[in-house]
Short mmCIF file of N, CA and C in Angstrom, two decimals:
data_model
loop_
_atom_site.label_atom_id
_atom_site.label_comp_id
_atom_site.label_asym_id
_atom_site.label_seq_id
_atom_site.Cartn_x
_atom_site.Cartn_y
_atom_site.Cartn_z
N MET A 1 89.85 71.03 87.77
CA MET A 1 90.59 72.28 87.75
C MET A 1 90.99 72.65 89.17
N LYS A 2 92.21 73.10 89.34
CA LYS A 2 92.73 73.44 90.64
C LYS A 2 92.16 74.79 91.09
N PRO A 3 91.70 74.90 92.34
CA PRO A 3 91.15 76.18 92.79
C PRO A 3 92.24 77.24 92.86
N LYS A 4 91.84 78.50 92.67
CA LYS A 4 92.79 79.60 92.68
C LYS A 4 93.38 79.74 94.08
N GLN A 5 94.69 79.76 94.14
CA GLN A 5 95.38 79.83 95.42
C GLN A 5 95.58 81.29 95.80
N SER A 6 95.41 81.60 97.08
CA SER A 6 95.68 82.96 97.54
C SER A 6 96.87 82.92 98.49
N PHE A 7 97.59 84.02 98.52
CA PHE A 7 98.81 84.10 99.31
C PHE A 7 98.69 85.23 100.31
N SER A 8 99.30 85.04 101.46
CA SER A 8 99.24 86.05 102.51
C SER A 8 100.10 87.26 102.13
N PHE A 9 99.81 88.37 102.77
CA PHE A 9 100.57 89.59 102.56
C PHE A 9 102.05 89.36 102.88
N GLU A 10 102.31 88.69 104.00
CA GLU A 10 103.68 88.45 104.45
C GLU A 10 104.45 87.61 103.44
N PHE A 11 103.78 86.60 102.89
CA PHE A 11 104.41 85.72 101.90
C PHE A 11 104.81 86.52 100.66
N LYS A 12 103.86 87.31 100.13
CA LYS A 12 104.14 88.10 98.94
C LYS A 12 105.28 89.08 99.19
N LEU A 13 105.25 89.73 100.36
CA LEU A 13 106.27 90.70 100.69
C LEU A 13 107.66 90.05 100.76
N GLU A 14 107.72 88.86 101.32
CA GLU A 14 109.00 88.15 101.40
C GLU A 14 109.53 87.83 100.01
N VAL A 15 108.67 87.33 99.13
CA VAL A 15 109.09 86.98 97.77
C VAL A 15 109.56 88.23 97.03
N VAL A 16 108.79 89.31 97.14
CA VAL A 16 109.16 90.56 96.45
C VAL A 16 110.48 91.10 96.97
N ARG A 17 110.67 91.11 98.27
CA ARG A 17 111.92 91.62 98.85
C ARG A 17 113.12 90.78 98.43
N ARG A 18 112.94 89.48 98.37
CA ARG A 18 114.04 88.61 97.93
C ARG A 18 114.42 88.92 96.49
N PHE A 19 113.41 89.17 95.64
CA PHE A 19 113.69 89.51 94.25
C PHE A 19 114.40 90.86 94.16
N LEU A 20 113.88 91.85 94.89
CA LEU A 20 114.46 93.20 94.83
C LEU A 20 115.87 93.24 95.42
N ASP A 21 116.16 92.37 96.38
CA ASP A 21 117.50 92.30 96.96
C ASP A 21 118.47 91.56 96.05
N GLY A 22 117.96 90.98 94.96
CA GLY A 22 118.81 90.29 94.00
C GLY A 22 119.19 88.88 94.42
N GLU A 23 118.44 88.33 95.38
CA GLU A 23 118.76 86.97 95.84
C GLU A 23 118.43 85.91 94.81
N ALA A 24 117.40 86.17 93.98
CA ALA A 24 116.97 85.16 93.01
C ALA A 24 116.18 85.83 91.90
N THR A 25 116.07 85.13 90.77
CA THR A 25 115.25 85.62 89.66
C THR A 25 113.80 85.23 89.90
N THR A 26 112.92 85.77 89.08
CA THR A 26 111.49 85.42 89.22
C THR A 26 111.28 83.93 89.00
N ALA A 27 111.99 83.36 88.02
CA ALA A 27 111.84 81.93 87.74
C ALA A 27 112.31 81.09 88.92
N GLU A 28 113.44 81.47 89.51
CA GLU A 28 113.95 80.72 90.66
C GLU A 28 113.00 80.81 91.86
N LEU A 29 112.47 82.00 92.10
CA LEU A 29 111.53 82.18 93.21
C LEU A 29 110.24 81.39 92.98
N ALA A 30 109.76 81.41 91.74
CA ALA A 30 108.55 80.66 91.42
C ALA A 30 108.76 79.16 91.65
N ARG A 31 109.91 78.68 91.25
CA ARG A 31 110.22 77.26 91.44
C ARG A 31 110.38 76.93 92.93
N GLU A 32 111.10 77.78 93.65
CA GLU A 32 111.38 77.55 95.07
C GLU A 32 110.09 77.53 95.91
N TYR A 33 109.18 78.44 95.61
CA TYR A 33 107.94 78.54 96.40
C TYR A 33 106.77 77.80 95.75
N ALA A 34 107.04 77.04 94.69
CA ALA A 34 106.01 76.26 93.98
C ALA A 34 104.86 77.14 93.52
N LEU A 35 105.22 78.28 92.92
CA LEU A 35 104.21 79.18 92.36
C LEU A 35 103.87 78.73 90.95
N SER A 36 102.70 79.09 90.48
CA SER A 36 102.24 78.64 89.18
C SER A 36 103.08 79.20 88.03
N SER A 37 103.63 80.42 88.23
CA SER A 37 104.35 81.06 87.13
C SER A 37 105.25 82.18 87.65
N PRO A 38 106.36 82.42 86.97
CA PRO A 38 107.20 83.57 87.33
C PRO A 38 106.46 84.90 87.13
N LYS A 39 105.47 84.89 86.25
CA LYS A 39 104.67 86.10 86.01
C LYS A 39 104.00 86.57 87.29
N LEU A 40 103.65 85.67 88.17
CA LEU A 40 103.03 86.01 89.43
C LEU A 40 103.98 86.88 90.26
N VAL A 41 105.22 86.50 90.32
CA VAL A 41 106.23 87.28 91.05
C VAL A 41 106.39 88.65 90.38
N GLU A 42 106.45 88.67 89.05
CA GLU A 42 106.59 89.93 88.32
C GLU A 42 105.42 90.87 88.62
N THR A 43 104.22 90.32 88.69
CA THR A 43 103.03 91.13 89.00
C THR A 43 103.13 91.72 90.39
N TRP A 44 103.53 90.91 91.35
CA TRP A 44 103.67 91.41 92.73
C TRP A 44 104.73 92.50 92.80
N VAL A 45 105.84 92.32 92.10
CA VAL A 45 106.92 93.32 92.11
C VAL A 45 106.43 94.63 91.48
N ARG A 46 105.73 94.52 90.35
CA ARG A 46 105.22 95.71 89.67
C ARG A 46 104.27 96.48 90.58
N LYS A 47 103.35 95.76 91.23
CA LYS A 47 102.40 96.41 92.14
C LYS A 47 103.14 97.06 93.31
N TYR A 48 104.13 96.36 93.84
CA TYR A 48 104.91 96.88 94.96
C TYR A 48 105.63 98.16 94.57
N ARG A 49 106.22 98.17 93.41
CA ARG A 49 106.95 99.36 92.96
C ARG A 49 106.01 100.54 92.70
N ARG A 50 104.82 100.25 92.20
CA ARG A 50 103.86 101.30 91.86
C ARG A 50 103.16 101.87 93.10
N GLU A 51 102.72 100.99 94.02
CA GLU A 51 101.87 101.43 95.12
C GLU A 51 102.43 101.13 96.51
N GLY A 52 103.56 100.47 96.59
CA GLY A 52 104.13 100.15 97.89
C GLY A 52 103.55 98.87 98.48
N GLU A 53 103.81 98.69 99.78
CA GLU A 53 103.40 97.45 100.46
C GLU A 53 101.89 97.22 100.42
N ASP A 54 101.11 98.30 100.50
CA ASP A 54 99.65 98.16 100.54
C ASP A 54 99.09 97.46 99.31
N ALA A 55 99.81 97.54 98.19
CA ALA A 55 99.34 96.89 96.96
C ALA A 55 99.33 95.37 97.11
N LEU A 56 100.12 94.84 98.04
CA LEU A 56 100.20 93.39 98.22
C LEU A 56 99.18 92.88 99.24
N ARG A 57 98.53 93.79 99.95
CA ARG A 57 97.53 93.38 100.94
C ARG A 57 96.28 92.85 100.23
N PRO A 58 95.57 91.92 100.87
CA PRO A 58 94.34 91.40 100.24
C PRO A 58 93.30 92.50 100.10
N LYS A 59 92.58 92.48 99.00
CA LYS A 59 91.55 93.47 98.72
C LYS A 59 90.19 92.88 99.07
N ARG A 60 89.29 93.73 99.47
CA ARG A 60 87.92 93.30 99.76
C ARG A 60 87.25 92.98 98.44
N ARG A 61 86.55 91.86 98.39
CA ARG A 61 85.92 91.44 97.15
C ARG A 61 84.48 91.92 97.09
N GLY A 62 83.96 92.02 95.89
CA GLY A 62 82.56 92.39 95.72
C GLY A 62 82.37 93.89 95.58
N ARG A 63 81.12 94.26 95.51
CA ARG A 63 80.75 95.66 95.34
C ARG A 63 81.02 96.42 96.63
N PRO A 64 81.60 97.62 96.51
CA PRO A 64 81.82 98.39 97.74
C PRO A 64 80.50 98.80 98.37
N PRO A 65 80.48 98.87 99.68
CA PRO A 65 79.22 99.21 100.33
C PRO A 65 78.78 100.62 99.96
N GLY A 66 77.50 100.77 99.68
CA GLY A 66 76.96 102.07 99.30
C GLY A 66 76.36 102.75 100.51
N ALA A 67 75.75 103.86 100.25
CA ALA A 67 75.08 104.57 101.33
C ALA A 67 73.89 103.74 101.78
N PRO A 68 73.68 103.62 103.08
CA PRO A 68 72.56 102.81 103.55
C PRO A 68 71.23 103.46 103.17
N GLU A 69 70.26 102.61 102.90
CA GLU A 69 68.93 103.10 102.56
C GLU A 69 68.29 103.72 103.80
N PRO A 70 67.63 104.85 103.64
CA PRO A 70 66.97 105.44 104.81
C PRO A 70 65.80 104.56 105.25
N PRO A 71 65.48 104.58 106.53
CA PRO A 71 64.35 103.79 107.01
C PRO A 71 63.05 104.20 106.32
N GLU A 72 62.11 103.27 106.28
CA GLU A 72 60.82 103.53 105.64
C GLU A 72 60.20 104.78 106.25
N GLY A 73 59.69 105.66 105.42
CA GLY A 73 59.09 106.89 105.90
C GLY A 73 60.06 108.05 105.93
N GLU A 74 61.36 107.77 105.77
CA GLU A 74 62.36 108.83 105.78
C GLU A 74 63.04 108.89 104.41
N LEU A 75 62.26 109.10 103.36
CA LEU A 75 62.81 109.17 102.02
C LEU A 75 63.48 110.52 101.81
N SER A 76 64.53 110.52 101.00
CA SER A 76 65.16 111.79 100.67
C SER A 76 64.20 112.57 99.77
N GLU A 77 64.45 113.85 99.65
CA GLU A 77 63.56 114.69 98.84
C GLU A 77 63.54 114.22 97.40
N VAL A 78 64.70 113.81 96.87
CA VAL A 78 64.77 113.33 95.49
C VAL A 78 63.91 112.08 95.32
N GLN A 79 64.03 111.14 96.28
CA GLN A 79 63.24 109.90 96.19
C GLN A 79 61.75 110.22 96.29
N ARG A 80 61.39 111.12 97.19
CA ARG A 80 59.98 111.49 97.36
C ARG A 80 59.44 112.13 96.08
N LEU A 81 60.23 113.02 95.47
CA LEU A 81 59.80 113.68 94.24
C LEU A 81 59.69 112.69 93.07
N ARG A 82 60.59 111.71 93.03
CA ARG A 82 60.49 110.69 91.97
C ARG A 82 59.21 109.88 92.12
N GLN A 83 58.89 109.49 93.35
CA GLN A 83 57.66 108.73 93.58
C GLN A 83 56.44 109.56 93.18
N GLU A 84 56.44 110.83 93.57
CA GLU A 84 55.32 111.70 93.21
C GLU A 84 55.22 111.86 91.71
N ASN A 85 56.37 111.98 91.02
CA ASN A 85 56.40 112.10 89.57
C ASN A 85 55.81 110.86 88.91
N GLN A 86 56.17 109.67 89.42
CA GLN A 86 55.61 108.42 88.88
C GLN A 86 54.10 108.36 89.08
N ARG A 87 53.65 108.75 90.26
CA ARG A 87 52.20 108.73 90.55
C ARG A 87 51.46 109.69 89.62
N LEU A 88 52.01 110.90 89.43
CA LEU A 88 51.35 111.87 88.56
C LEU A 88 51.36 111.44 87.10
N ALA A 89 52.44 110.79 86.66
CA ALA A 89 52.50 110.29 85.28
C ALA A 89 51.45 109.20 85.06
N ALA A 90 51.29 108.31 86.05
CA ALA A 90 50.27 107.27 85.94
C ALA A 90 48.87 107.89 85.92
N GLU A 91 48.65 108.86 86.78
CA GLU A 91 47.35 109.54 86.83
C GLU A 91 47.05 110.23 85.50
N ASN A 92 48.06 110.89 84.93
CA ASN A 92 47.91 111.57 83.65
C ASN A 92 47.56 110.57 82.55
N ALA A 93 48.26 109.44 82.50
CA ALA A 93 47.98 108.41 81.48
C ALA A 93 46.57 107.88 81.64
N TYR A 94 46.12 107.68 82.87
CA TYR A 94 44.76 107.19 83.14
C TYR A 94 43.73 108.19 82.63
N LEU A 95 43.93 109.47 82.92
CA LEU A 95 42.97 110.49 82.49
C LEU A 95 42.93 110.62 80.97
N LYS A 96 44.08 110.50 80.30
CA LYS A 96 44.12 110.54 78.83
C LYS A 96 43.31 109.39 78.25
N LYS A 97 43.49 108.21 78.83
CA LYS A 97 42.77 107.03 78.35
C LYS A 97 41.28 107.20 78.57
N LEU A 98 40.89 107.74 79.74
CA LEU A 98 39.48 107.97 80.06
C LEU A 98 38.85 108.96 79.08
N ARG A 99 39.57 110.05 78.76
CA ARG A 99 39.07 111.03 77.79
C ARG A 99 38.91 110.41 76.42
N ALA A 100 39.88 109.56 76.03
CA ALA A 100 39.81 108.92 74.72
C ALA A 100 38.60 107.98 74.65
N LEU A 101 38.29 107.25 75.72
CA LEU A 101 37.16 106.34 75.74
C LEU A 101 35.84 107.11 75.69
N ARG A 102 35.80 108.22 76.42
CA ARG A 102 34.57 109.05 76.39
C ARG A 102 34.35 109.64 75.00
N ALA A 103 35.42 110.13 74.38
CA ALA A 103 35.32 110.70 73.04
C ALA A 103 34.89 109.64 72.06
N GLN A 104 35.33 108.43 72.23
CA GLN A 104 34.97 107.34 71.32
C GLN A 104 33.49 106.99 71.49
N GLY A 105 32.99 107.07 72.72
CA GLY A 105 31.59 106.75 72.97
C GLY A 105 30.64 107.80 72.41
N ARG A 106 31.06 109.02 72.25
CA ARG A 106 30.22 110.11 71.74
C ARG A 106 30.06 110.05 70.23
N LYS A 107 30.95 109.37 69.56
CA LYS A 107 30.88 109.32 68.09
C LYS A 107 29.83 108.42 67.58
#
């Protein structure tokens, strides 16, 4: 299988401008530039018309960077309260089990 080819911003912009100037059809441009399909040119033109030149620029791949984790010992109040809640829930479950075992031993 052939790897997916990527095209530079300048290349896409040139192809789109040639199409919009009426120099050639999508099929002719696809053939001239050895593109896989005229649909590729149509997609670039649609994006260009909708969002302008920036739509043709390469996009960053992957998950967008999130807020950095605070250093150890500097937990946010929400994180600190969640940890405390987990600890108290575990303690509560332990005490319930202990009471149940004691009650069972008395019978």
